[in-house]
Coordinates of C-alpha atoms in Angstrom, one line a residue:
M1 CA -43.8 29.9 1.3
R2 CA -44.7 27.7 -1.6
V3 CA -47.9 25.7 -1.8
P4 CA -47.3 22.3 0.0
T5 CA -47.8 19.2 -2.0
P6 CA -49.3 15.9 -0.9
E7 CA -45.8 14.5 -0.6
D8 CA -44.9 17.3 1.8
F9 CA -47.9 16.3 4.0
R10 CA -46.8 12.7 3.9
E11 CA -43.3 13.6 5.1
L12 CA -44.8 15.5 8.0
E13 CA -46.9 12.4 8.9
A14 CA -43.6 10.5 9.2
W15 CA -42.7 12.6 12.2
G16 CA -45.2 10.3 14.1
L17 CA -47.1 13.0 16.0
V18 CA -50.4 11.1 15.8
E19 CA -48.8 8.2 17.8
R20 CA -46.4 10.3 19.8
P21 CA -47.8 13.9 20.3
M22 CA -45.1 14.5 22.9
A23 CA -42.3 13.4 20.6
A24 CA -40.5 16.8 20.7
I25 CA -40.3 16.6 24.5
E26 CA -39.2 12.9 24.5
E27 CA -36.5 13.5 22.0
F28 CA -35.0 16.7 23.4
S29 CA -31.7 16.7 25.3
P30 CA -29.2 19.5 26.1
E31 CA -26.7 17.6 24.0
L32 CA -28.9 17.9 20.9
E33 CA -29.5 21.5 21.7
D34 CA -25.7 22.0 21.5
R35 CA -25.2 19.7 18.5
R36 CA -27.7 21.6 16.3
E37 CA -25.0 24.3 15.9
E38 CA -23.0 21.7 13.9
N39 CA -25.9 21.5 11.3
E40 CA -25.0 23.9 8.5
R41 CA -28.6 24.3 7.3
H42 CA -29.6 25.3 10.9
R43 CA -26.9 28.0 11.0
R44 CA -27.9 29.2 7.6
K45 CA -31.6 29.5 8.5
R46 CA -30.7 31.3 11.8
R47 CA -28.6 33.9 9.8
E48 CA -31.5 34.3 7.3
Q49 CA -34.0 34.8 10.2
E50 CA -31.8 37.4 11.8
E51 CA -30.9 39.2 8.5
N52 CA -34.5 39.2 7.1
V53 CA -36.4 40.3 10.2
S54 CA -38.6 43.3 9.4
E55 CA -37.4 46.6 10.8
A56 CA -41.1 47.4 11.6
F57 CA -41.4 44.2 13.6
V58 CA -38.3 45.1 15.7
A59 CA -39.4 48.7 16.2
D60 CA -43.0 47.9 17.4
T61 CA -44.3 44.3 17.3
Q62 CA -47.8 45.4 18.4
D63 CA -48.1 47.9 15.5
Y64 CA -46.6 45.4 13.1
Y65 CA -49.2 42.7 13.9
R66 CA -52.1 45.2 14.2
S67 CA -51.4 46.5 10.6
M68 CA -50.6 43.1 9.1
D69 CA -52.4 42.1 6.0
R70 CA -51.6 38.4 5.3
P71 CA -54.3 36.2 3.9
I72 CA -53.4 32.5 3.7
D73 CA -54.8 29.7 1.5
R74 CA -56.2 26.5 3.0
T75 CA -53.4 24.3 1.9
K76 CA -50.7 26.4 3.5
W77 CA -52.8 26.9 6.6
A78 CA -53.3 23.1 7.0
Y79 CA -49.5 22.5 6.6
L80 CA -48.6 25.0 9.2
K81 CA -51.2 23.5 11.6
R82 CA -49.5 20.1 11.3
R83 CA -45.9 21.5 11.2
K84 CA -46.3 23.6 14.4
A85 CA -47.8 20.6 16.3
W86 CA -44.2 19.4 16.9
S87 CA -43.3 22.5 18.9
H88 CA -46.7 22.9 20.5
P89 CA -47.2 19.5 22.3
P90 CA -50.4 19.1 24.3
V91 CA -48.9 19.5 27.8
G92 CA -51.7 19.7 30.3
W93 CA -54.4 19.8 27.6
G94 CA -56.2 16.8 29.3
A95 CA -57.6 19.4 31.7
F96 CA -59.4 21.1 28.8
A97 CA -61.4 17.9 28.2
A98 CA -62.4 17.3 31.8
P99 CA -65.9 17.9 33.1
G100 CA -66.3 21.4 34.4
T101 CA -64.3 23.1 31.6
S102 CA -66.6 25.2 29.4
R103 CA -64.4 28.2 28.2
V104 CA -60.9 28.1 26.8
L105 CA -59.1 31.2 25.5
D106 CA -56.3 31.1 22.8
L107 CA -54.7 34.5 23.4
G108 CA -52.7 35.6 20.4
C109 CA -54.3 32.9 18.2
G110 CA -52.8 34.0 14.9
D111 CA -54.5 32.2 12.0
G112 CA -56.3 29.8 14.4
D113 CA -54.6 26.6 13.3
Q114 CA -53.5 25.7 16.8
T115 CA -56.9 26.8 18.2
E116 CA -58.4 24.1 16.0
R117 CA -55.8 21.6 17.3
V118 CA -57.0 22.3 20.9
A119 CA -60.6 21.6 19.9
E120 CA -59.5 18.5 18.1
F121 CA -57.6 17.3 21.1
V122 CA -60.6 17.8 23.4
A123 CA -63.0 16.0 20.9
G124 CA -60.5 13.2 20.6
R125 CA -60.3 12.7 24.4
W126 CA -64.1 12.6 24.5
T127 CA -64.4 10.1 21.7
A128 CA -61.7 7.8 23.3
A129 CA -63.6 7.8 26.5
G130 CA -66.9 7.1 24.8
Y131 CA -68.2 10.4 26.1
D132 CA -70.6 12.7 24.3
G133 CA -69.0 15.8 25.7
F134 CA -70.5 19.0 27.0
P135 CA -71.0 22.5 25.7
M136 CA -67.6 24.2 25.3
E137 CA -66.5 27.5 23.7
V138 CA -63.0 27.9 22.5
V139 CA -62.3 31.6 21.8
G140 CA -59.3 32.8 19.7
V141 CA -58.2 36.4 20.1
D142 CA -55.6 38.2 18.1
L143 CA -54.4 41.7 17.4
S144 CA -54.4 41.2 13.7
E145 CA -57.8 41.5 11.9
S146 CA -56.2 39.8 8.9
R147 CA -55.2 36.7 10.8
I148 CA -58.6 36.6 12.6
E149 CA -60.2 36.6 9.1
N150 CA -57.9 33.6 8.2
A151 CA -59.0 31.8 11.3
R152 CA -62.7 32.4 10.6
R153 CA -62.2 31.2 7.1
H154 CA -60.3 28.0 7.8
A155 CA -60.8 26.8 11.4
R156 CA -63.7 24.4 12.0
S157 CA -65.1 22.8 15.1
P158 CA -64.5 19.0 15.2
H159 CA -67.4 18.3 17.5
E160 CA -71.0 19.5 17.7
A161 CA -70.6 20.5 21.4
I162 CA -67.6 22.7 20.7
T163 CA -68.0 26.2 19.4
L164 CA -65.0 27.9 17.8
R165 CA -65.1 31.7 17.9
F166 CA -62.6 34.3 16.8
E167 CA -62.3 38.0 17.5
Q168 CA -59.9 40.8 17.1
G169 CA -58.6 42.1 20.5
D170 CA -55.7 43.6 22.3
A171 CA -54.6 41.9 25.5
L172 CA -52.6 45.0 26.5
A173 CA -55.7 47.2 26.3
G174 CA -57.7 44.6 28.1
L175 CA -60.4 42.2 26.8
D176 CA -64.1 42.7 27.4
Y177 CA -64.5 39.7 29.6
G178 CA -65.0 39.5 33.4
D179 CA -62.5 38.2 35.9
D180 CA -61.9 34.4 35.7
Y181 CA -64.2 34.2 32.7
F182 CA -62.1 31.5 31.1
D183 CA -61.3 28.1 32.6
Y184 CA -58.0 27.9 30.8
T185 CA -55.9 30.2 28.6
L186 CA -53.2 29.3 26.0
A187 CA -50.6 31.9 24.9
M188 CA -48.5 30.4 22.1
G189 CA -45.8 32.7 20.8
L190 CA -47.4 35.8 22.5
F191 CA -45.1 36.8 25.4
E192 CA -42.0 36.3 23.3
T193 CA -43.0 39.2 21.0
L194 CA -43.4 41.7 23.9
D195 CA -40.9 43.8 25.8
D196 CA -40.9 43.5 29.6
E197 CA -43.4 46.2 30.3
A198 CA -45.9 44.9 27.7
A199 CA -45.3 41.3 28.7
A200 CA -46.1 42.2 32.3
R201 CA -49.4 43.8 31.2
A202 CA -50.2 40.7 29.1
L203 CA -49.5 38.4 31.9
D204 CA -51.6 40.5 34.3
E205 CA -54.5 40.3 31.8
T206 CA -54.0 36.5 31.4
A207 CA -54.1 36.0 35.1
R208 CA -57.2 38.2 35.4
L209 CA -59.1 36.3 32.7
T210 CA -58.1 32.8 33.8
A211 CA -59.5 30.7 36.6
N212 CA -57.7 27.4 36.5
G213 CA -54.6 27.2 34.3
V214 CA -52.3 28.6 31.6
Y215 CA -50.4 26.9 28.7
V216 CA -47.5 28.8 27.2
R217 CA -45.2 28.1 24.2
D218 CA -42.4 30.7 23.9
V219 CA -39.0 30.9 22.3
L220 CA -35.8 30.6 24.3
D221 CA -33.2 31.5 21.7
P222 CA -32.3 35.2 21.3
M223 CA -33.5 36.7 18.0
P224 CA -34.1 40.3 16.9
G225 CA -37.5 41.5 18.0
F226 CA -38.0 38.6 20.4
H227 CA -37.7 38.4 24.2
P228 CA -36.8 35.0 25.6
R229 CA -37.9 34.6 29.3
P230 CA -36.3 31.6 31.0
D231 CA -37.9 33.0 34.2
L232 CA -41.4 32.8 32.9
D233 CA -42.3 30.3 35.7
E234 CA -41.4 32.9 38.3
R235 CA -43.5 35.6 36.5
L236 CA -46.5 33.3 36.5
A237 CA -45.9 32.4 40.2
D238 CA -46.0 36.1 41.0
R239 CA -49.5 36.1 39.5
G240 CA -50.8 33.0 41.4
F241 CA -50.0 30.3 38.9
E242 CA -47.7 27.4 39.8
V243 CA -45.9 25.6 37.0
E244 CA -46.9 21.9 37.0
A245 CA -44.8 20.9 33.9
R246 CA -42.1 22.7 31.9
H247 CA -40.1 21.4 29.0
R248 CA -37.4 22.6 26.5
L249 CA -37.8 21.4 22.9
L250 CA -36.6 22.1 19.4
E251 CA -38.7 23.6 16.7
E252 CA -38.4 20.4 14.6
P253 CA -36.9 16.9 14.8
F254 CA -33.2 17.0 15.3
V255 CA -31.0 15.8 12.4
E256 CA -27.3 16.1 12.0
E257 CA -27.6 17.5 8.4
G258 CA -30.3 19.3 6.5
T259 CA -33.9 19.1 7.8
R260 CA -36.9 16.8 8.0
D261 CA -39.2 19.7 7.1
P262 CA -39.9 19.4 3.3
M263 CA -40.9 23.1 3.3
D264 CA -37.6 24.1 5.0
L265 CA -39.4 26.8 7.1
W266 CA -37.5 27.4 10.3
P267 CA -34.2 26.7 12.1
M268 CA -34.1 24.3 15.0
N269 CA -34.9 27.0 17.5
C270 CA -35.2 26.1 21.1
N271 CA -38.5 26.8 22.8
Q272 CA -40.1 26.3 26.2
V273 CA -43.5 24.8 26.9
L274 CA -45.1 25.0 30.3
F275 CA -48.4 24.4 32.0
A276 CA -49.3 26.2 35.2
T277 CA -52.3 25.9 37.4
A278 CA -53.9 28.5 39.7
T279 CA -52.8 28.1 43.3
D280 CA -56.2 29.5 44.6
P281 CA -58.8 28.9 41.8
T282 CA -62.1 30.6 42.0
P283 CA -64.9 28.1 42.7
P284 CA -67.2 27.5 39.7
E285 CA -70.2 28.6 41.7
E286 CA -68.7 32.0 42.0
R287 CA -68.0 32.3 38.3
Y288 CA -71.2 31.2 36.6

């Protein structure tokens, strides 16, 4: 990935996500999902993605991420934060800004760019409502110490009431927090990297840690080393979380030829985004 230029950032702004943060959902249709296969650039990027996948990643994604050493500079980090906003729309995020929410977990936070977006969303909702906010902690946890270092270096809280904190941790081994410690948990690109046994353990831990609701962004297209789960809603239901909203969307705006991403990063992969709430949430007085 080259260093993005100011013009690259301007082209991303033209995607209109400030005015339409749900644009990926609004623009998606099964017809476009099918028609992307007519785009030669999309087919080429899919071939490259499949041919260039790391053997170590396919063999053991957990070990791959645990041993990863990938520092990232501020400009690239900022570009990826804005670029990924298309495929990570804020479905259900309004609940994070509601009174009574004090702890949010980003499980598998990577470099912390989307963790910062969550905090910015909450701060924006407070500002729009003329509200001073309330003490809130947003915690990012990732298996990779290198990526946690990136998050600590680049992510900043947008509001004096919001604390951003990042720590290395392994969801499969269990995190050192009590049951229902977090009001909400986000898992963006986490379950897709885990086989069924590991995903079940990660889902169990997510359910244990989370009192009110879960946001998930996961891939739906088959790719080497990834595990699409169109039945993720059922797996969450088995753990006491009912899906309130679920959407399919593409990784970037659809075009018939080429791409609108000036950095030409990824194909138009199909993803799912869902927001699920606890069917029997633990009352706050039993948690604090």
